[in-house]
mmCIF file of C-alpha atoms and ligand atoms in Angstrom:
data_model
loop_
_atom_site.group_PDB
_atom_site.id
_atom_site.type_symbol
_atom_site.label_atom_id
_atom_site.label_comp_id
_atom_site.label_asym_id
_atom_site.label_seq_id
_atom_site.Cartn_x
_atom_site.Cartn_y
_atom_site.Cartn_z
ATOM 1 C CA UNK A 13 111.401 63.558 157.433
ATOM 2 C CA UNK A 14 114.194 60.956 157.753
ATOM 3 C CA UNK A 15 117.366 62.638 157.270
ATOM 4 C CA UNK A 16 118.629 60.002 154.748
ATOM 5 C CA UNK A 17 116.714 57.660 153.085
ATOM 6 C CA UNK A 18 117.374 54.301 151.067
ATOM 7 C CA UNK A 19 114.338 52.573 149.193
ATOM 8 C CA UNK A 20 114.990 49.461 147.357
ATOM 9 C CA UNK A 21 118.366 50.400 146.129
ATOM 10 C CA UNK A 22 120.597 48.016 143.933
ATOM 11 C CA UNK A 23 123.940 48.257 142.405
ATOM 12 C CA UNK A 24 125.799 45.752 140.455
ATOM 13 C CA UNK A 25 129.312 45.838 139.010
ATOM 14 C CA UNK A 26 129.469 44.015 135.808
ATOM 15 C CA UNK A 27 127.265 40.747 136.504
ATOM 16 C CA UNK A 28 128.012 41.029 140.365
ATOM 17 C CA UNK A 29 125.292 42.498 142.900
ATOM 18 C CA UNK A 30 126.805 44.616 145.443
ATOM 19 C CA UNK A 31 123.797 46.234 146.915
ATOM 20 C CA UNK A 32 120.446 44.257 146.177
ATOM 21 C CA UNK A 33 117.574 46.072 147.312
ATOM 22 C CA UNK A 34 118.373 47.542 150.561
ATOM 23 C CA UNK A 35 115.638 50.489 152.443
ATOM 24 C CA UNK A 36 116.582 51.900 155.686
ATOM 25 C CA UNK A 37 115.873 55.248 157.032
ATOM 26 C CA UNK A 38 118.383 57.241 159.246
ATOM 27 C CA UNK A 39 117.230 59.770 161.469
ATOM 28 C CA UNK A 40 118.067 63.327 162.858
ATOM 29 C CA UNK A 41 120.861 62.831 165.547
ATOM 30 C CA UNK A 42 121.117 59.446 165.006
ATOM 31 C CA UNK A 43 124.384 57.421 165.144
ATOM 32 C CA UNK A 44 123.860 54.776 162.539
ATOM 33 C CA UNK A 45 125.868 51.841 161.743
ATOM 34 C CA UNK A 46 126.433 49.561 158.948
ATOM 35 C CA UNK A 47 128.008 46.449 159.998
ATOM 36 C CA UNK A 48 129.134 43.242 157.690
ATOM 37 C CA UNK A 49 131.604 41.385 156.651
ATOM 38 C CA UNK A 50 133.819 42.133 153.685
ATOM 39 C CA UNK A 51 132.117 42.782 150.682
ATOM 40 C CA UNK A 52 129.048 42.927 151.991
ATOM 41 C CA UNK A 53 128.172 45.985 150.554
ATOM 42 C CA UNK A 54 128.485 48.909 153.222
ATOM 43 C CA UNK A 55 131.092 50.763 151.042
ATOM 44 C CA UNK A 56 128.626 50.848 147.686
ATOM 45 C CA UNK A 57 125.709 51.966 149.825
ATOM 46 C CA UNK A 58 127.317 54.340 151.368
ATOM 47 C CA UNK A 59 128.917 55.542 148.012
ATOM 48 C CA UNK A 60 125.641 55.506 146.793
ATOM 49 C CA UNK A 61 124.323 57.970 149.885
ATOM 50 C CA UNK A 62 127.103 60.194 149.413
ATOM 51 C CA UNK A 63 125.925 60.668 145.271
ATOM 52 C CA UNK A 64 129.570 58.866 144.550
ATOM 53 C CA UNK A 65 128.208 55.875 142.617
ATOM 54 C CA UNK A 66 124.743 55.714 140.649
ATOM 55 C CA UNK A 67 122.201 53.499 142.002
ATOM 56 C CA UNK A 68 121.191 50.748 138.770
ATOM 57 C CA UNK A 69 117.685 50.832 141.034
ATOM 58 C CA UNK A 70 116.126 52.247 143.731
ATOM 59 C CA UNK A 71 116.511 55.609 145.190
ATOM 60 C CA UNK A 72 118.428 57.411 148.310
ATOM 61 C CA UNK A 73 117.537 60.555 149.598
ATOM 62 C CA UNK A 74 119.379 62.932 151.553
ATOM 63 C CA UNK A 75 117.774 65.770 153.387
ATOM 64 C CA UNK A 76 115.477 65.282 150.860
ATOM 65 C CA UNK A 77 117.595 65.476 147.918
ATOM 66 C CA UNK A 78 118.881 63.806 145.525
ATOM 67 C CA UNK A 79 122.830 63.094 146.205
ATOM 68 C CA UNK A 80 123.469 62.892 142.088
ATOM 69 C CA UNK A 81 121.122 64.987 140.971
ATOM 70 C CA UNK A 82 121.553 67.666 143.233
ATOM 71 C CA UNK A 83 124.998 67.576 144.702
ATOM 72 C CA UNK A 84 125.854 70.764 144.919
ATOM 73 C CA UNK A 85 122.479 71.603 147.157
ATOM 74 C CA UNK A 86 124.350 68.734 149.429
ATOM 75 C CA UNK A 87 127.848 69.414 149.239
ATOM 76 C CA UNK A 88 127.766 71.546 152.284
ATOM 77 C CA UNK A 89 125.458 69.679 154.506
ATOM 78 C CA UNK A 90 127.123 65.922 153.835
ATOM 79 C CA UNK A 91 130.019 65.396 155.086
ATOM 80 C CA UNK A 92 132.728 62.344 154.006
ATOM 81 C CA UNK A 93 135.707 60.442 155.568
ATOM 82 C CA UNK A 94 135.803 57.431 152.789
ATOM 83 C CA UNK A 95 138.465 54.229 153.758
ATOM 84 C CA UNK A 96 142.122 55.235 153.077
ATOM 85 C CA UNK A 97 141.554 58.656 152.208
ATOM 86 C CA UNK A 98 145.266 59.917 151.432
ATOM 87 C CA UNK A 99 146.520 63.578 151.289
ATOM 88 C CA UNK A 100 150.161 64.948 149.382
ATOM 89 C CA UNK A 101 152.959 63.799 152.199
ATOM 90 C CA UNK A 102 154.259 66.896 152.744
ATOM 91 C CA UNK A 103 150.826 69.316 153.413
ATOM 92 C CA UNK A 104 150.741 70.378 156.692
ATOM 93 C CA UNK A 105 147.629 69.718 159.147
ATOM 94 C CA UNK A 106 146.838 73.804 159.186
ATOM 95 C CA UNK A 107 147.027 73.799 155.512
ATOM 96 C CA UNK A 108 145.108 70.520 154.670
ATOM 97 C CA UNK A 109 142.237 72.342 156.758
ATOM 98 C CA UNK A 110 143.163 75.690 155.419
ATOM 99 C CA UNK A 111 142.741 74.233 151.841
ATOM 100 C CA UNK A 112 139.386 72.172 152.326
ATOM 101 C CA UNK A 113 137.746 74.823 154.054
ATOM 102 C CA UNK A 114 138.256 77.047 150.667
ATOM 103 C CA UNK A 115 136.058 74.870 148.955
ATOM 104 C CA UNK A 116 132.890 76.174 151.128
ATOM 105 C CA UNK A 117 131.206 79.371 150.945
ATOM 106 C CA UNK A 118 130.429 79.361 154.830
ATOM 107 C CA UNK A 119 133.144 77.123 156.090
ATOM 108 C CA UNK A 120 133.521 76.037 159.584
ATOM 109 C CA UNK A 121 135.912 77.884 161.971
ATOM 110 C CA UNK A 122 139.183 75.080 161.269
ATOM 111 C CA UNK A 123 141.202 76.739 164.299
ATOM 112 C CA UNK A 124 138.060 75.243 165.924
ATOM 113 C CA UNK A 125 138.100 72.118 164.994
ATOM 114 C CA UNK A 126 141.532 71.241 165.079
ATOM 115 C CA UNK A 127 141.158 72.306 169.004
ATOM 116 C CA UNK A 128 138.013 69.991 169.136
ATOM 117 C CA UNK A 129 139.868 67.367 167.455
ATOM 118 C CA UNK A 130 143.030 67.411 169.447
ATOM 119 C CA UNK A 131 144.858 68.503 166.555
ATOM 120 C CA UNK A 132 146.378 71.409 168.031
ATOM 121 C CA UNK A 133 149.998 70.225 168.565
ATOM 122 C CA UNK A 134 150.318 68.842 165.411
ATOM 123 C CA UNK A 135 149.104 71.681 163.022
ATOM 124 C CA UNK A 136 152.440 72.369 161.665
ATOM 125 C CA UNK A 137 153.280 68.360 161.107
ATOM 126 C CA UNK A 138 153.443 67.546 157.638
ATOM 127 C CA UNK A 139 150.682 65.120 157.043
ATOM 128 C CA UNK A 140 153.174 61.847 156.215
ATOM 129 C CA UNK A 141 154.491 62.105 159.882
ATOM 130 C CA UNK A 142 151.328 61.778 161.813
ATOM 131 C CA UNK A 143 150.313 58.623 163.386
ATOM 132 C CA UNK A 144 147.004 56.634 162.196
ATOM 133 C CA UNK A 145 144.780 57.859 164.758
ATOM 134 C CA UNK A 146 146.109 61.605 163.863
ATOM 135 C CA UNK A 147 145.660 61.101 160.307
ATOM 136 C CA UNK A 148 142.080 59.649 161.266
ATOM 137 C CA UNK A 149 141.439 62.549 163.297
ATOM 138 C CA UNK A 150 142.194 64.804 160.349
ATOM 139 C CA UNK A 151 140.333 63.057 158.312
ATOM 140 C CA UNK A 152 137.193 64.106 160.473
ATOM 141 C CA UNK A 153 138.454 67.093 160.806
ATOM 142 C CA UNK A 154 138.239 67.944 156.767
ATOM 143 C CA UNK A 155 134.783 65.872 156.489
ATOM 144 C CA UNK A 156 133.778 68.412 159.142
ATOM 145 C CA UNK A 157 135.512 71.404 157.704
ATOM 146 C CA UNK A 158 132.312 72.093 155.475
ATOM 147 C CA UNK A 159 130.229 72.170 158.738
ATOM 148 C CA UNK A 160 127.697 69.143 157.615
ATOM 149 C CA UNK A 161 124.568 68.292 159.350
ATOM 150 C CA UNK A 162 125.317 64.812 158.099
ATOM 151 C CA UNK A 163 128.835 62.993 158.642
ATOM 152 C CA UNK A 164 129.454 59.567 156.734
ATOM 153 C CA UNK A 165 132.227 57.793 158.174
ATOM 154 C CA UNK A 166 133.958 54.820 156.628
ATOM 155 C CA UNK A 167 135.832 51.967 158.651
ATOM 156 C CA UNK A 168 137.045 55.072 160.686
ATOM 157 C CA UNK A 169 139.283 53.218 163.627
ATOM 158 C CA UNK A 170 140.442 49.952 161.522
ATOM 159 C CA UNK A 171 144.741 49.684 161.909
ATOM 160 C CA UNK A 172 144.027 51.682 165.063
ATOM 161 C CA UNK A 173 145.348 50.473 168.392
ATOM 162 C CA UNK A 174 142.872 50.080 171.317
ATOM 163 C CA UNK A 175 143.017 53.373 172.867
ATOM 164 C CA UNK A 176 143.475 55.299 169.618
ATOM 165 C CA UNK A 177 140.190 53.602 168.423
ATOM 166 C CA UNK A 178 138.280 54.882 171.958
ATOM 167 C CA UNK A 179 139.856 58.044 171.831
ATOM 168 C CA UNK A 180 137.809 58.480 168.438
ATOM 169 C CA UNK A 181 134.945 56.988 169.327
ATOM 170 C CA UNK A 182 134.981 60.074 172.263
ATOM 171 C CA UNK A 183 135.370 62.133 169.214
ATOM 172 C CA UNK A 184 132.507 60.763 167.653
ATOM 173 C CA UNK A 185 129.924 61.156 170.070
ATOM 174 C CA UNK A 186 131.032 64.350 170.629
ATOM 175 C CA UNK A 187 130.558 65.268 167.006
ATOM 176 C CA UNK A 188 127.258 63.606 167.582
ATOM 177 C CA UNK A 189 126.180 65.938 170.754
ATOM 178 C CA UNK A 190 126.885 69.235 168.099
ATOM 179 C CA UNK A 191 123.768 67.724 166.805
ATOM 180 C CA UNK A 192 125.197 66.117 163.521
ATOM 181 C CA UNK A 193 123.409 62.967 162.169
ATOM 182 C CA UNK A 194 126.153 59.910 162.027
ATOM 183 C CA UNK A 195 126.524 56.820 159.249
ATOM 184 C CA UNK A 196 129.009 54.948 160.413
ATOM 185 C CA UNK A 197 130.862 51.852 159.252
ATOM 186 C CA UNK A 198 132.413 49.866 160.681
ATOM 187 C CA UNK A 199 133.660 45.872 161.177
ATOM 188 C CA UNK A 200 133.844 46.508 165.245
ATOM 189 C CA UNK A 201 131.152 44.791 167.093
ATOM 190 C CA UNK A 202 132.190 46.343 170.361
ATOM 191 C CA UNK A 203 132.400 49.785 168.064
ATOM 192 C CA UNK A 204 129.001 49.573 166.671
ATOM 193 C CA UNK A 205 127.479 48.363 170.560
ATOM 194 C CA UNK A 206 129.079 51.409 172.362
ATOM 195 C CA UNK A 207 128.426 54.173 169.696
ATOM 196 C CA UNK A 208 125.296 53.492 167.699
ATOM 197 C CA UNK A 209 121.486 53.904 168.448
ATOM 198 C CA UNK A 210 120.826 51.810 165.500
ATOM 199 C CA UNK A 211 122.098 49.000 163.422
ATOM 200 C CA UNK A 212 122.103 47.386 159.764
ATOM 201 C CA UNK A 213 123.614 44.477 159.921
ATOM 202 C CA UNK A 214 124.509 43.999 156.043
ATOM 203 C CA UNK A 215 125.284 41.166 154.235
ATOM 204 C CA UNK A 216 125.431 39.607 150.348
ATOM 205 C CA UNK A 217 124.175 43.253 149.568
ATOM 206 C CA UNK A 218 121.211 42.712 151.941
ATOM 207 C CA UNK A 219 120.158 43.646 155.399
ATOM 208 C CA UNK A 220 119.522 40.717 157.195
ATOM 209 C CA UNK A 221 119.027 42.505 160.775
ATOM 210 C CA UNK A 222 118.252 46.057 161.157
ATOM 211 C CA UNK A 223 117.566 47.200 165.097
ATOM 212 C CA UNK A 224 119.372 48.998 167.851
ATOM 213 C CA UNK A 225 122.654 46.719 169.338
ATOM 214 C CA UNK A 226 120.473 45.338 171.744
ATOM 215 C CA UNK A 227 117.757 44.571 170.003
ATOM 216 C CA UNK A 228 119.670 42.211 167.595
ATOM 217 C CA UNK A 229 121.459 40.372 170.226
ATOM 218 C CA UNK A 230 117.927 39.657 171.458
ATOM 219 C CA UNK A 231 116.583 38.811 167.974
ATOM 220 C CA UNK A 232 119.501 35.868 167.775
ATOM 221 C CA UNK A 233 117.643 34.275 170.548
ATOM 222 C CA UNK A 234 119.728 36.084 173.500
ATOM 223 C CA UNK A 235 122.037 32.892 173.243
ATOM 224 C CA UNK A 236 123.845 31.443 175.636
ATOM 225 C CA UNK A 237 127.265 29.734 175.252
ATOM 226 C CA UNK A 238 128.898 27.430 177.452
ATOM 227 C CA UNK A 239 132.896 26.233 177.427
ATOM 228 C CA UNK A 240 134.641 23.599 179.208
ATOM 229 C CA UNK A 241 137.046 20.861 179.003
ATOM 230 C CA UNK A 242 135.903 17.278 178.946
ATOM 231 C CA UNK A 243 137.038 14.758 181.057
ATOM 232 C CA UNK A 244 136.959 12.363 177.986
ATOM 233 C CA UNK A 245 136.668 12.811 173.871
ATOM 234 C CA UNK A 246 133.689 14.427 173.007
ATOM 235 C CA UNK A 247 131.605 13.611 170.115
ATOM 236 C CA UNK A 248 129.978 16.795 168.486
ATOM 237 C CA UNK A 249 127.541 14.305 167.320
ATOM 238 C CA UNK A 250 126.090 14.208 170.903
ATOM 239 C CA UNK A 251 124.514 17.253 170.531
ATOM 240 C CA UNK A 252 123.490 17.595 167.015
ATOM 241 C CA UNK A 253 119.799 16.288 168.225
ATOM 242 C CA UNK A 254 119.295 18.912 170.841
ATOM 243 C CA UNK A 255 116.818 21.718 169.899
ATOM 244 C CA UNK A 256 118.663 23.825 172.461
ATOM 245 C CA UNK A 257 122.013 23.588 170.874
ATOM 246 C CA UNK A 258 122.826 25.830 167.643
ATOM 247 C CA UNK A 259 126.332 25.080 167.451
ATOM 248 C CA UNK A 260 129.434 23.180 168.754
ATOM 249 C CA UNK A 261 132.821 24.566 168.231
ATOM 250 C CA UNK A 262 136.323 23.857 169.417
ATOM 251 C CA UNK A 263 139.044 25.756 170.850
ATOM 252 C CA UNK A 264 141.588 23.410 171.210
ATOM 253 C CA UNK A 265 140.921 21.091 174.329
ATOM 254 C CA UNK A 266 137.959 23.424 174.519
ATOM 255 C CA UNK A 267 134.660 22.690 173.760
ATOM 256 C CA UNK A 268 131.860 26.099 172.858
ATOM 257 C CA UNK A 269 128.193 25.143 172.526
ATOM 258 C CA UNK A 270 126.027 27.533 171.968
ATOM 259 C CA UNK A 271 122.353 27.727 172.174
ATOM 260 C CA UNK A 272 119.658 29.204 174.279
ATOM 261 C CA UNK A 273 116.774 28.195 176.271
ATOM 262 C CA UNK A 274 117.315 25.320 179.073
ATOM 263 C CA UNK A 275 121.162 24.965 177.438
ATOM 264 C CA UNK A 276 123.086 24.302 180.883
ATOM 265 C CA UNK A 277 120.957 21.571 181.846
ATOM 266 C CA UNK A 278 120.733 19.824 178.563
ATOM 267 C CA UNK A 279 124.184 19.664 177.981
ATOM 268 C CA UNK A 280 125.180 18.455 181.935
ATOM 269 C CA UNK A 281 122.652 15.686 181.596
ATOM 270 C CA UNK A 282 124.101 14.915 177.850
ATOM 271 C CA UNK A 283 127.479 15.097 179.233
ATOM 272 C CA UNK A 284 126.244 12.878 182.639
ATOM 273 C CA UNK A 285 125.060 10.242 180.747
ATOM 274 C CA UNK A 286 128.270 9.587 179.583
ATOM 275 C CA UNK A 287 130.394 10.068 182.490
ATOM 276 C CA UNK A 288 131.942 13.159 181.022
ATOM 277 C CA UNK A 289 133.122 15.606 183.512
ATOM 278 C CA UNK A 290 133.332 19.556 182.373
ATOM 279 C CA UNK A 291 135.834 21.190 183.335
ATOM 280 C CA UNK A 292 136.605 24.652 183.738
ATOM 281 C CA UNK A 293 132.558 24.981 183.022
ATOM 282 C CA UNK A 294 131.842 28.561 182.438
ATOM 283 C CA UNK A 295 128.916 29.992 181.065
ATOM 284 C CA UNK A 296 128.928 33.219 179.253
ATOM 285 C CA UNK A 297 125.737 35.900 177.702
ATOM 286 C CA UNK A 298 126.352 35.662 173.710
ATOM 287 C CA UNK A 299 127.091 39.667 173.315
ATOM 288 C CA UNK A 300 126.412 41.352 168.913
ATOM 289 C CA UNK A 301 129.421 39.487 167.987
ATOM 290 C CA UNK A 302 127.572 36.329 168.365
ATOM 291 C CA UNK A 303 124.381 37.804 166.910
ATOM 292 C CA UNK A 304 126.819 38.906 163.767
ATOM 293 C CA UNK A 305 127.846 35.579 163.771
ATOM 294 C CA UNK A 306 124.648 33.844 164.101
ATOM 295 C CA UNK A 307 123.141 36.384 161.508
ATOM 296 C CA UNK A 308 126.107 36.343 158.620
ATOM 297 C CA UNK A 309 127.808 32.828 159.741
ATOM 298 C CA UNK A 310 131.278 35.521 159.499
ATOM 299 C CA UNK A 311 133.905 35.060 162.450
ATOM 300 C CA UNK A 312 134.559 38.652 163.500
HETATM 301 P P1 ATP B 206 134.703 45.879 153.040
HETATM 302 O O1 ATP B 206 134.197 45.679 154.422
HETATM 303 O O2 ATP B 206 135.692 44.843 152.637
HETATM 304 O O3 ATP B 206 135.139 47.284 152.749
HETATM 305 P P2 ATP B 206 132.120 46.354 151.832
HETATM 306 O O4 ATP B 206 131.025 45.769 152.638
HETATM 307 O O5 ATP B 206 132.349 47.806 151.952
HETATM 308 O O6 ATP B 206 133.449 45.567 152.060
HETATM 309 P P3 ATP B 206 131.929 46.839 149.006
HETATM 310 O O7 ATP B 206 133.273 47.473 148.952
HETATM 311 O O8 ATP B 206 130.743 47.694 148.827
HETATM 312 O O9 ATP B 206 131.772 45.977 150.329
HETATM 313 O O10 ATP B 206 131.905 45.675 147.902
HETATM 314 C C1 ATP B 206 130.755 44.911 147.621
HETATM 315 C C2 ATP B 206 131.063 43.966 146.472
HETATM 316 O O11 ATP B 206 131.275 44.724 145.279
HETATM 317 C C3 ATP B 206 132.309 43.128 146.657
HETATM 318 O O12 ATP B 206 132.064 41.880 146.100
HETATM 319 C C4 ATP B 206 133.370 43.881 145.890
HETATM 320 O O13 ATP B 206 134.354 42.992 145.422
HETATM 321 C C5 ATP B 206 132.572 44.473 144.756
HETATM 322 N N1 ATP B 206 133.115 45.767 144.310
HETATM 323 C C6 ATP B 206 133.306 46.869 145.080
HETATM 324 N N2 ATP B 206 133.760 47.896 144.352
HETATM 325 C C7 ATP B 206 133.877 47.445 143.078
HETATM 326 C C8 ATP B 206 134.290 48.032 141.846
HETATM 327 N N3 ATP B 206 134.687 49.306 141.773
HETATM 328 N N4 ATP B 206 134.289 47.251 140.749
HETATM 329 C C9 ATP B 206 133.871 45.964 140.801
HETATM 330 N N5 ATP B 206 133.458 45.347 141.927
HETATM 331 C C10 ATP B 206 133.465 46.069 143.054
#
């Protein structure tokens, strides 16, 4: 049995589909990501998963239940860190834990975790004087505190800097090796091709890829992209008629075209042909950014 598991679903707020019909499965262990650009959707699926929001359609299932119907069954096992989750300024990291852990019959050990989540210096801060990555780390921390087989996590590391955002993703796959099943969302491509096994790339309330990171990179065609500088002013329209170029973009004196199959040679002979010289040719693997790119036609 899939540990969660979406058929169909659709939601719609007023006259506006946020989710329309989306079916994935997650499995046990699993690090799972939902990637898309804003408003595609992740949050109200995810809402949905977590028995939050009411499906208009469709149906998720989590461990088998039903998160609406039987939340209370689920409380325990599914655990939440929703975007911008805020505690009282003054509580202090012990007592934030201290508190949450009260509302769970068989709580897990918080000393624990605030060890495991490199809490332990701060557990007499109040909460308004931690920094973002403590305050995310808490925030695990109290989606753990019920000791969930299932952990949903939402835009975790956004407004973190670089080595706050690995430090949790070290976090995260530790979480993982305990042996809890991850849903994880996130805008990060780099984020969703370190830490997940699988991906649903989400958007207009649809999936439009689901695969591991890999696998979607390869589905885009495993493009290629190539940048230089012209000797000369380049026409985009050169290209247009090539069945090996996708697209032609411009960073200032620089010209990206994308593409894939025999793209190196079709563009030097292009570029030959008019006595165009490329400079500062170099050619680089497109990487899930692209594929995001390519899938959703969002700049990341
Ligand atoms: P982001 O990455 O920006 O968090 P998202 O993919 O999580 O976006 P959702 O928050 O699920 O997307 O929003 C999907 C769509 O539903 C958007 O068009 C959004 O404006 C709309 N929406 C979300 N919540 C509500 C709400 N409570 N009432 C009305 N519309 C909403």
């Amino acid at each position: 049995m899939s540990v969660i598991e979406v058929k169909n679903l659709h939601k719609r707020y007023g006259d506006r589909w946020a989710v329309q019909g989306i079916t994935l499965a997650v499995e046990r262990g699993e690090i799972f990501g939902l990637i898309g650009p804003n408003g595609a959707g992740k949050t109200t699926l995810v809402e949905c998963i977590a028995g939050l929001r009411r499906p208009d359609s469709g149906q998720a299932l989590v461990l088998g239940l039903d998160p609406q119907k039987e939340r209370q069954a689920l409380r325990s096992r599914l655990g939440i860190q929703l975007q911008d989750s805020q505690l009282p300024d003054q509580i202090k990291v012990w007592e934030a834990l201290d508190l949450y852990s009260s509302f769970y019959e068989e709580p897990a050990d918080w000393e624990e975790l605030i060890v495991a989540l490199g809490l332990a210096e701060k557990r007499n801060d109040v909460f308004a004087r931690l920094s973002g990555g403590q305050k995310q780390r808490l925030s695990v921390a109290l989606a753990m505190v019920g000791n969930p087989d299932i952990l949903i996590l939402d835009e975790l590391t956004t407004g973190l800097d670089p080595e706050a955002r690995r430090n949790i993703w070290q976090l995260i796959l530790d979480v993982r090796a305990r042996g809890v099943t991850i849903l994880l969302v996130t805008h990060f491509m780099e984020e969703a091709e370190r830490l997940c096994d699988r991906l649903a790339v989400i958007d207009g309330g649809r999936i439009v890829a689901l695969d591991t990171p890999a696998g979607i990179v390869a589905r885009t065609g495993g493009e290629q992209r190539l940048r230089f500088r012209p000797s000369a002013p380049l026409d985009e329209e050169l290209f247009a008629n090539l069945p090996e170029v996708r697209r032609v973009t411009r960073n200032g004196d620089t010209v990206i075209v994308t593409g894939t199959g025999n793209l190196v040679q079709v563009v030097a002979s292009t570029l030959a042909q008019r006595q165009i010289i490329a400079h500062e040719l170099r050619i680089e693997q497109a990487a899930l950014d692209d594929a995001f790119i390519a899938l959703t036609g969002e700049k990341v």
